[in-house]
Amino acid sequence: MDFGLVLQADPPAREVVRLMKAAEDHGFGYGWTFDSCILWQEPFVIYSQILAATSTLMVGPMVTSPGTRDWSVTASSFATLNDMFGNRMVCGIGRGDSADRVIGKPPSTLANLREAMHVIKELAEGREATLGETAVRIPWVRDGRLEMWMAAYGPKALKMVGEHADGFILQTADPAIARWTIGTVREAARAAGRDPGGITICVAAPAYVGEDLAHQREQLRWFGGMVGNHVADLVRRYGDSGSVPRELTDYIAGREGYDYSHHGRAGNPSTGFVPDEIVDRFCLLGPAAAHVQRLQELAELGVHQFALYLMHDQRDQTLTAYGDQIIPKLTA
């Protein structure tokens, strides 16, 4: 199993770069950031510094949105960084949440997302693509490579991952949800004539190594609120029963609203509806042995990478614990 680190692009940017360098030193292979340029700093500027400070770390957004920047600009940004640092960028992408909603836009449609993935990948890899009605190609790209990893929860989105994406990002570490979503992605890939094993499976969730479970839960409860934004969309579309598993939908019954000014942060006041059970299922808590056990279970389900959201009050301690006690057991 590979490991990734996920951070918000909070100022000062040098702290983001420091933690990414520490992650590479501890055995992490991927460095991800949020991409929501009103709430946080512009990530592509910071990626250049991360890539310069590291030697092998793969870097990218978790996740970018088709609706917040022109696709030609996105493709050129990826291609430029790849040209500078040797194809070390990866594109995590989804329909959009905070990046769109805080500027008054809805998330993109799946059709728009599918087109965006195609156009960005083609342009970043040096091939011709059509923007609107205009065929364009970035002429200076040579031997470019950009994998597109799509974040998804619902049946239609999971089907699209299997049909079109290079990787699948699942933002919860619940094994029951992982089993259903991975199975749906692989079934769609087989039906489309693709190799299901060729799709990289990435589970992304907060992790906190320690003994005080009550404190850890309060530090990580924000994640249930963040996931709840997407689940609420699913419930509106599919209802609270049927094709979406109840492990994903039951807990949002008490959700009354969401304040994006606290998005992804410990102490988020919009997450009081998230029960302890959801925190325990969606996140990794407790001593290192508990993390190893959950990660081994996810690996058996076919997960290739665990991407660790590091938004709490013991970041360096958890990063060190992963490097010393957890990663060696999962990569042996």
mmCIF file of C-alpha atoms in Angstrom:
data_model
loop_
_atom_site.group_PDB
_atom_site.id
_atom_site.type_symbol
_atom_site.label_atom_id
_atom_site.label_comp_id
_atom_site.label_asym_id
_atom_site.label_seq_id
_atom_site.Cartn_x
_atom_site.Cartn_y
_atom_site.Cartn_z
ATOM 1 C CA MET A 1 0.000 0.000 0.000
ATOM 2 C CA ASP A 2 1.120 3.520 -0.853
ATOM 3 C CA PHE A 3 0.546 6.472 1.465
ATOM 4 C CA GLY A 4 -0.403 10.055 0.786
ATOM 5 C CA LEU A 5 -0.615 13.201 2.917
ATOM 6 C CA VAL A 6 -3.545 15.612 2.459
ATOM 7 C CA LEU A 7 -3.278 19.215 3.698
ATOM 8 C CA GLN A 8 -5.174 22.450 3.336
ATOM 9 C CA ALA A 9 -3.225 25.228 1.626
ATOM 10 C CA ASP A 10 -3.241 27.406 4.728
ATOM 11 C CA PRO A 11 -0.711 30.198 5.105
ATOM 12 C CA PRO A 12 2.136 30.210 5.646
ATOM 13 C CA ALA A 13 2.790 28.070 2.573
ATOM 14 C CA ARG A 14 6.239 27.187 3.892
ATOM 15 C CA GLU A 15 4.540 25.080 6.586
ATOM 16 C CA VAL A 16 2.701 23.086 3.911
ATOM 17 C CA VAL A 17 6.028 22.544 2.143
ATOM 18 C CA ARG A 18 7.704 21.521 5.411
ATOM 19 C CA LEU A 19 5.083 18.909 6.190
ATOM 20 C CA MET A 20 5.203 17.525 2.658
ATOM 21 C CA LYS A 21 8.983 17.194 2.868
ATOM 22 C CA ALA A 22 8.618 15.463 6.252
ATOM 23 C CA ALA A 23 6.014 13.125 4.732
ATOM 24 C CA GLU A 24 8.420 12.062 1.970
ATOM 25 C CA ASP A 25 11.106 11.466 4.568
ATOM 26 C CA HIS A 26 8.666 9.245 6.496
ATOM 27 C CA GLY A 27 7.845 7.072 3.476
ATOM 28 C CA PHE A 28 4.827 8.819 1.990
ATOM 29 C CA GLY A 29 4.690 8.689 -1.808
ATOM 30 C CA TYR A 30 1.979 11.291 -2.484
ATOM 31 C CA GLY A 31 1.302 14.845 -1.368
ATOM 32 C CA TRP A 32 -2.206 16.245 -1.842
ATOM 33 C CA THR A 33 -3.885 19.557 -1.000
ATOM 34 C CA PHE A 34 -7.420 20.889 -1.016
ATOM 35 C CA ASP A 35 -8.197 23.100 -4.027
ATOM 36 C CA SER A 36 -10.613 25.834 -2.954
ATOM 37 C CA CYS A 37 -8.974 29.132 -3.760
ATOM 38 C CA ILE A 38 -11.274 31.392 -1.702
ATOM 39 C CA LEU A 39 -10.930 29.368 1.500
ATOM 40 C CA TRP A 40 -7.208 28.604 1.045
ATOM 41 C CA GLN A 41 -4.213 29.783 -0.926
ATOM 42 C CA GLU A 42 -3.742 28.908 -4.595
ATOM 43 C CA PRO A 43 -2.351 25.352 -4.574
ATOM 44 C CA PHE A 44 -0.574 25.276 -7.928
ATOM 45 C CA VAL A 45 1.803 27.992 -6.755
ATOM 46 C CA ILE A 46 2.577 25.909 -3.664
ATOM 47 C CA TYR A 47 2.991 22.702 -5.688
ATOM 48 C CA SER A 48 6.032 24.211 -7.371
ATOM 49 C CA GLN A 49 7.684 24.688 -3.977
ATOM 50 C CA ILE A 50 6.694 21.194 -2.781
ATOM 51 C CA LEU A 51 8.131 19.589 -5.911
ATOM 52 C CA ALA A 52 11.354 21.584 -5.564
ATOM 53 C CA ALA A 53 11.742 20.528 -1.912
ATOM 54 C CA THR A 54 11.143 16.815 -2.559
ATOM 55 C CA SER A 55 12.621 14.303 -4.968
ATOM 56 C CA THR A 56 10.029 11.588 -5.679
ATOM 57 C CA LEU A 57 6.764 12.773 -4.102
ATOM 58 C CA MET A 58 3.783 12.728 -6.477
ATOM 59 C CA VAL A 59 1.729 15.903 -6.006
ATOM 60 C CA GLY A 60 -1.766 17.086 -6.822
ATOM 61 C CA PRO A 61 -5.171 18.385 -5.697
ATOM 62 C CA MET A 62 -7.660 16.379 -3.668
ATOM 63 C CA VAL A 63 -9.694 17.515 -5.422
ATOM 64 C CA THR A 64 -9.921 20.166 -8.114
ATOM 65 C CA SER A 65 -13.204 21.190 -9.702
ATOM 66 C CA PRO A 66 -14.136 21.626 -13.386
ATOM 67 C CA GLY A 67 -16.079 24.776 -12.542
ATOM 68 C CA THR A 68 -13.538 27.104 -10.939
ATOM 69 C CA ARG A 69 -10.853 27.580 -13.573
ATOM 70 C CA ASP A 70 -10.628 27.283 -17.345
ATOM 71 C CA TRP A 71 -9.661 23.747 -18.359
ATOM 72 C CA SER A 72 -6.860 24.998 -20.604
ATOM 73 C CA VAL A 73 -5.348 26.841 -17.608
ATOM 74 C CA THR A 74 -5.634 23.702 -15.453
ATOM 75 C CA ALA A 75 -4.016 21.541 -18.128
ATOM 76 C CA SER A 76 -1.207 24.031 -18.742
ATOM 77 C CA SER A 77 -0.497 24.293 -15.001
ATOM 78 C CA PHE A 78 -0.174 20.524 -14.675
ATOM 79 C CA ALA A 79 1.911 20.278 -17.856
ATOM 80 C CA THR A 80 4.256 23.088 -16.767
ATOM 81 C CA LEU A 81 4.956 21.478 -13.391
ATOM 82 C CA ASN A 82 5.448 18.100 -15.039
ATOM 83 C CA ASP A 83 7.901 19.604 -17.505
ATOM 84 C CA MET A 84 9.821 21.273 -14.664
ATOM 85 C CA PHE A 85 9.905 18.307 -12.290
ATOM 86 C CA GLY A 86 9.533 15.164 -14.390
ATOM 87 C CA ASN A 87 5.879 14.041 -14.555
ATOM 88 C CA ARG A 88 5.244 14.074 -10.802
ATOM 89 C CA MET A 89 1.744 15.570 -10.932
ATOM 90 C CA VAL A 90 -1.528 13.687 -10.541
ATOM 91 C CA CYS A 91 -4.989 15.214 -10.921
ATOM 92 C CA GLY A 92 -7.603 14.434 -8.310
ATOM 93 C CA ILE A 93 -10.933 15.797 -9.553
ATOM 94 C CA GLY A 94 -14.594 15.742 -8.605
ATOM 95 C CA ARG A 95 -17.880 17.533 -9.212
ATOM 96 C CA GLY A 96 -16.903 20.244 -6.723
ATOM 97 C CA ASP A 97 -17.996 21.243 -3.245
ATOM 98 C CA SER A 98 -16.492 24.156 -1.311
ATOM 99 C CA ALA A 99 -14.637 25.649 -4.287
ATOM 100 C CA ASP A 100 -17.915 26.083 -6.162
ATOM 101 C CA ARG A 101 -20.401 26.668 -3.371
ATOM 102 C CA VAL A 102 -18.505 29.491 -1.657
ATOM 103 C CA ILE A 103 -18.655 31.498 -4.903
ATOM 104 C CA GLY A 104 -22.351 30.781 -5.396
ATOM 105 C CA LYS A 105 -22.035 28.042 -8.012
ATOM 106 C CA PRO A 106 -23.469 24.524 -7.878
ATOM 107 C CA PRO A 107 -21.245 21.476 -8.347
ATOM 108 C CA SER A 108 -20.627 20.454 -11.941
ATOM 109 C CA THR A 109 -22.772 17.864 -13.651
ATOM 110 C CA LEU A 110 -21.275 14.450 -14.262
ATOM 111 C CA ALA A 111 -21.352 15.107 -18.007
ATOM 112 C CA ASN A 112 -19.308 18.286 -17.516
ATOM 113 C CA LEU A 113 -16.885 16.459 -15.231
ATOM 114 C CA ARG A 114 -16.401 13.671 -17.773
ATOM 115 C CA GLU A 115 -15.623 16.201 -20.509
ATOM 116 C CA ALA A 116 -13.257 18.120 -18.227
ATOM 117 C CA MET A 117 -11.296 14.981 -17.366
ATOM 118 C CA HIS A 118 -10.898 14.173 -21.047
ATOM 119 C CA VAL A 119 -9.865 17.679 -22.125
ATOM 120 C CA ILE A 120 -7.427 18.285 -19.255
ATOM 121 C CA LYS A 121 -5.727 14.904 -19.693
ATOM 122 C CA GLU A 122 -5.450 15.224 -23.479
ATOM 123 C CA LEU A 123 -3.988 18.731 -23.336
ATOM 124 C CA ALA A 124 -1.616 17.988 -20.426
ATOM 125 C CA GLU A 125 -0.273 14.957 -22.282
ATOM 126 C CA GLY A 126 0.290 16.916 -25.495
ATOM 127 C CA ARG A 127 -2.678 15.768 -27.572
ATOM 128 C CA GLU A 128 -5.352 17.807 -29.292
ATOM 129 C CA ALA A 129 -8.658 18.432 -27.524
ATOM 130 C CA THR A 130 -11.742 20.501 -28.295
ATOM 131 C CA LEU A 131 -12.631 23.440 -26.056
ATOM 132 C CA GLY A 132 -16.085 24.627 -26.983
ATOM 133 C CA GLU A 133 -15.877 24.445 -30.746
ATOM 134 C CA THR A 134 -12.141 25.063 -31.012
ATOM 135 C CA ALA A 135 -9.544 22.323 -31.428
ATOM 136 C CA VAL A 136 -6.397 23.165 -29.457
ATOM 137 C CA ARG A 137 -3.109 21.519 -28.482
ATOM 138 C CA ILE A 138 -0.347 22.652 -26.139
ATOM 139 C CA PRO A 139 2.629 22.640 -28.561
ATOM 140 C CA TRP A 140 5.473 22.511 -26.043
ATOM 141 C CA VAL A 141 4.398 19.362 -24.182
ATOM 142 C CA ARG A 142 6.782 16.449 -24.731
ATOM 143 C CA ASP A 143 6.184 13.027 -23.141
ATOM 144 C CA GLY A 144 3.668 14.495 -20.714
ATOM 145 C CA ARG A 145 1.731 12.205 -18.365
ATOM 146 C CA LEU A 146 -1.222 13.048 -16.152
ATOM 147 C CA GLU A 147 -3.420 10.485 -14.446
ATOM 148 C CA MET A 148 -6.995 11.528 -13.623
ATOM 149 C CA TRP A 149 -8.278 10.229 -10.283
ATOM 150 C CA MET A 150 -11.966 10.888 -9.768
ATOM 151 C CA ALA A 151 -13.691 11.306 -6.388
ATOM 152 C CA ALA A 152 -17.148 9.737 -6.210
ATOM 153 C CA TYR A 153 -19.842 8.351 -3.906
ATOM 154 C CA GLY A 154 -23.057 7.783 -5.881
ATOM 155 C CA PRO A 155 -23.896 4.985 -8.353
ATOM 156 C CA LYS A 156 -23.713 7.128 -11.511
ATOM 157 C CA ALA A 157 -20.447 8.755 -10.478
ATOM 158 C CA LEU A 158 -18.895 5.396 -9.520
ATOM 159 C CA LYS A 159 -19.907 4.011 -12.905
ATOM 160 C CA MET A 160 -18.168 6.938 -14.571
ATOM 161 C CA VAL A 161 -14.986 6.245 -12.594
ATOM 162 C CA GLY A 162 -14.957 2.680 -13.874
ATOM 163 C CA GLU A 163 -15.550 3.797 -17.436
ATOM 164 C CA HIS A 164 -13.215 6.799 -17.693
ATOM 165 C CA ALA A 165 -10.856 7.473 -14.770
ATOM 166 C CA ASP A 166 -7.317 6.291 -14.036
ATOM 167 C CA GLY A 167 -7.958 6.233 -10.290
ATOM 168 C CA PHE A 168 -10.788 6.302 -7.761
ATOM 169 C CA ILE A 169 -10.760 8.521 -4.640
ATOM 170 C CA LEU A 170 -13.078 7.457 -1.828
ATOM 171 C CA GLN A 171 -13.237 10.005 0.972
ATOM 172 C CA THR A 172 -14.036 7.701 3.891
ATOM 173 C CA ALA A 173 -12.183 4.789 5.482
ATOM 174 C CA ASP A 174 -15.339 2.771 6.265
ATOM 175 C CA PRO A 175 -14.660 -0.786 5.006
ATOM 176 C CA ALA A 176 -18.360 -1.437 4.255
ATOM 177 C CA ILE A 177 -18.573 1.639 2.037
ATOM 178 C CA ALA A 178 -15.210 0.815 0.467
ATOM 179 C CA ARG A 179 -16.413 -2.683 -0.402
ATOM 180 C CA TRP A 180 -19.543 -1.359 -2.153
ATOM 181 C CA THR A 181 -17.891 1.525 -3.997
ATOM 182 C CA ILE A 182 -14.840 -0.443 -5.162
ATOM 183 C CA GLY A 183 -17.070 -3.257 -6.355
ATOM 184 C CA THR A 184 -19.246 -0.806 -8.297
ATOM 185 C CA VAL A 185 -16.201 0.820 -9.937
ATOM 186 C CA ARG A 186 -14.717 -2.527 -10.931
ATOM 187 C CA GLU A 187 -18.010 -3.830 -12.308
ATOM 188 C CA ALA A 188 -18.361 -0.698 -14.462
ATOM 189 C CA ALA A 189 -14.781 -1.074 -15.705
ATOM 190 C CA ARG A 190 -15.387 -4.684 -16.742
ATOM 191 C CA ALA A 191 -18.618 -3.732 -18.526
ATOM 192 C CA ALA A 192 -16.722 -1.011 -20.416
ATOM 193 C CA GLY A 193 -14.021 -3.456 -21.521
ATOM 194 C CA ARG A 194 -11.395 -1.960 -19.206
ATOM 195 C CA ASP A 195 -9.083 -3.775 -16.810
ATOM 196 C CA PRO A 196 -10.529 -3.215 -13.304
ATOM 197 C CA GLY A 197 -7.084 -3.822 -11.833
ATOM 198 C CA GLY A 198 -5.710 -0.892 -13.806
ATOM 199 C CA ILE A 199 -7.720 1.638 -11.764
ATOM 200 C CA THR A 200 -5.832 2.877 -8.708
ATOM 201 C CA ILE A 201 -7.984 2.811 -5.570
ATOM 202 C CA CYS A 202 -7.271 5.577 -3.045
ATOM 203 C CA VAL A 203 -9.041 5.848 0.309
ATOM 204 C CA ALA A 204 -8.692 9.284 1.919
ATOM 205 C CA ALA A 205 -9.596 9.971 5.547
ATOM 206 C CA PRO A 206 -8.313 11.694 8.683
ATOM 207 C CA ALA A 207 -5.991 9.750 10.972
ATOM 208 C CA TYR A 208 -4.897 10.549 14.521
ATOM 209 C CA VAL A 209 -2.524 8.262 16.424
ATOM 210 C CA GLY A 210 -2.952 8.324 20.201
ATOM 211 C CA GLU A 211 -4.764 6.918 23.222
ATOM 212 C CA ASP A 212 -7.399 9.565 24.074
ATOM 213 C CA LEU A 213 -10.287 8.503 21.835
ATOM 214 C CA ALA A 214 -12.688 11.165 23.128
ATOM 215 C CA HIS A 215 -10.254 13.947 22.223
ATOM 216 C CA GLN A 216 -9.457 12.375 18.856
ATOM 217 C CA ARG A 217 -13.150 12.160 17.970
ATOM 218 C CA GLU A 218 -13.642 15.860 18.680
ATOM 219 C CA GLN A 219 -10.619 16.701 16.545
ATOM 220 C CA LEU A 220 -11.883 14.619 13.587
ATOM 221 C CA ARG A 221 -15.670 15.128 13.743
ATOM 222 C CA TRP A 222 -15.346 17.745 10.982
ATOM 223 C CA PHE A 223 -14.820 14.965 8.439
ATOM 224 C CA GLY A 224 -18.311 13.560 8.889
ATOM 225 C CA GLY A 225 -19.637 17.020 8.122
ATOM 226 C CA MET A 226 -17.547 17.315 4.975
ATOM 227 C CA VAL A 227 -18.660 13.897 3.714
ATOM 228 C CA GLY A 228 -22.216 14.854 4.668
ATOM 229 C CA ASN A 229 -22.229 17.601 2.019
ATOM 230 C CA HIS A 230 -21.898 14.954 -0.684
ATOM 231 C CA VAL A 231 -24.201 12.468 1.026
ATOM 232 C CA ALA A 232 -26.930 15.100 1.266
ATOM 233 C CA ASP A 233 -26.755 15.481 -2.517
ATOM 234 C CA LEU A 234 -27.075 11.698 -2.884
ATOM 235 C CA VAL A 235 -30.101 11.531 -0.605
ATOM 236 C CA ARG A 236 -31.806 14.299 -2.574
ATOM 237 C CA ARG A 237 -31.144 12.354 -5.771
ATOM 238 C CA TYR A 238 -31.689 8.742 -4.700
ATOM 239 C CA GLY A 239 -33.619 8.935 -1.427
ATOM 240 C CA ASP A 240 -32.426 7.427 1.832
ATOM 241 C CA SER A 241 -32.779 3.812 0.730
ATOM 242 C CA GLY A 242 -32.076 1.710 -2.305
ATOM 243 C CA SER A 243 -28.859 1.823 -4.295
ATOM 244 C CA VAL A 244 -26.841 3.917 -1.818
ATOM 245 C CA PRO A 245 -25.846 1.901 1.297
ATOM 246 C CA ARG A 246 -27.338 2.949 4.616
ATOM 247 C CA GLU A 247 -23.815 3.048 6.099
ATOM 248 C CA LEU A 248 -23.397 6.210 4.032
ATOM 249 C CA THR A 249 -26.798 7.847 4.420
ATOM 250 C CA ASP A 250 -28.277 7.200 7.867
ATOM 251 C CA TYR A 251 -26.303 9.734 9.874
ATOM 252 C CA ILE A 252 -27.285 12.904 7.981
ATOM 253 C CA ALA A 253 -30.891 12.890 9.240
ATOM 254 C CA GLY A 254 -29.945 15.577 11.772
ATOM 255 C CA ARG A 255 -27.994 17.741 9.345
ATOM 256 C CA GLU A 256 -29.458 21.245 9.194
ATOM 257 C CA GLY A 257 -26.879 23.288 7.335
ATOM 258 C CA TYR A 258 -23.182 23.808 6.792
ATOM 259 C CA ASP A 259 -20.855 26.774 7.274
ATOM 260 C CA TYR A 260 -17.972 26.589 4.799
ATOM 261 C CA SER A 261 -15.928 29.105 6.783
ATOM 262 C CA HIS A 262 -15.046 26.171 9.074
ATOM 263 C CA HIS A 263 -14.696 23.589 6.284
ATOM 264 C CA GLY A 264 -12.242 20.813 7.059
ATOM 265 C CA ARG A 265 -11.273 22.201 10.454
ATOM 266 C CA ALA A 266 -11.294 20.749 13.953
ATOM 267 C CA GLY A 267 -14.083 22.241 16.021
ATOM 268 C CA ASN A 268 -16.339 22.894 13.012
ATOM 269 C CA PRO A 269 -19.657 23.985 14.642
ATOM 270 C CA SER A 270 -21.662 22.606 11.703
ATOM 271 C CA THR A 271 -20.855 18.986 12.588
ATOM 272 C CA GLY A 272 -22.766 18.442 15.809
ATOM 273 C CA PHE A 273 -25.026 15.996 13.967
ATOM 274 C CA VAL A 274 -22.091 13.594 13.393
ATOM 275 C CA PRO A 275 -22.167 10.790 16.014
ATOM 276 C CA ASP A 276 -19.110 9.101 17.508
ATOM 277 C CA GLU A 277 -19.903 5.937 15.553
ATOM 278 C CA ILE A 278 -19.461 7.764 12.245
ATOM 279 C CA VAL A 279 -16.155 9.292 13.352
ATOM 280 C CA ASP A 280 -14.905 5.822 14.315
ATOM 281 C CA ARG A 281 -16.036 4.289 11.022
ATOM 282 C CA PHE A 282 -15.002 7.074 8.658
ATOM 283 C CA CYS A 283 -11.635 7.923 10.286
ATOM 284 C CA LEU A 284 -8.631 6.112 11.767
ATOM 285 C CA LEU A 285 -8.204 6.645 15.511
ATOM 286 C CA GLY A 286 -6.486 5.050 18.478
ATOM 287 C CA PRO A 287 -3.015 3.560 18.850
ATOM 288 C CA ALA A 288 -0.865 2.584 15.891
ATOM 289 C CA ALA A 289 -1.986 -1.049 16.035
ATOM 290 C CA ALA A 290 -5.604 -0.010 15.382
ATOM 291 C CA HIS A 291 -4.516 1.918 12.292
ATOM 292 C CA VAL A 292 -2.553 -1.058 10.994
ATOM 293 C CA GLN A 293 -5.559 -3.341 11.474
ATOM 294 C CA ARG A 294 -7.948 -1.050 9.577
ATOM 295 C CA LEU A 295 -5.451 -0.445 6.779
ATOM 296 C CA GLN A 296 -4.847 -4.166 6.362
ATOM 297 C CA GLU A 297 -8.619 -4.633 6.032
ATOM 298 C CA LEU A 298 -8.770 -1.925 3.376
ATOM 299 C CA ALA A 299 -5.790 -3.431 1.542
ATOM 300 C CA GLU A 300 -7.615 -6.759 1.377
ATOM 301 C CA LEU A 301 -10.503 -4.947 -0.323
ATOM 302 C CA GLY A 302 -8.121 -3.716 -3.040
ATOM 303 C CA VAL A 303 -7.121 -0.281 -1.753
ATOM 304 C CA HIS A 304 -3.774 0.791 -3.225
ATOM 305 C CA GLN A 305 -3.263 4.051 -1.329
ATOM 306 C CA PHE A 306 -4.319 5.530 1.991
ATOM 307 C CA ALA A 307 -4.269 9.341 1.877
ATOM 308 C CA LEU A 308 -4.131 10.811 5.380
ATOM 309 C CA TYR A 309 -5.958 14.060 6.098
ATOM 310 C CA LEU A 310 -3.741 15.761 8.678
ATOM 311 C CA MET A 311 -6.006 18.449 10.151
ATOM 312 C CA HIS A 312 -5.784 18.239 13.947
ATOM 313 C CA ASP A 313 -3.637 19.316 16.893
ATOM 314 C CA GLN A 314 -0.996 16.535 16.732
ATOM 315 C CA ARG A 315 0.143 16.668 13.122
ATOM 316 C CA ASP A 316 3.853 16.033 13.532
ATOM 317 C CA GLN A 317 3.299 13.284 16.098
ATOM 318 C CA THR A 318 0.864 11.426 13.825
ATOM 319 C CA LEU A 319 3.141 11.866 10.823
ATOM 320 C CA THR A 320 6.073 10.406 12.770
ATOM 321 C CA ALA A 321 3.971 7.536 14.101
ATOM 322 C CA TYR A 322 2.962 6.615 10.562
ATOM 323 C CA GLY A 323 6.559 6.705 9.388
ATOM 324 C CA ASP A 324 7.898 4.675 12.306
ATOM 325 C CA GLN A 325 5.086 2.278 13.256
ATOM 326 C CA ILE A 326 2.488 1.986 10.484
ATOM 327 C CA ILE A 327 3.900 2.436 6.980
ATOM 328 C CA PRO A 328 6.637 -0.209 7.463
ATOM 329 C CA LYS A 329 3.988 -2.795 8.392
ATOM 330 C CA LEU A 330 1.852 -2.040 5.330
ATOM 331 C CA THR A 331 4.706 -1.894 2.821
ATOM 332 C CA ALA A 332 6.607 -4.971 4.011
#
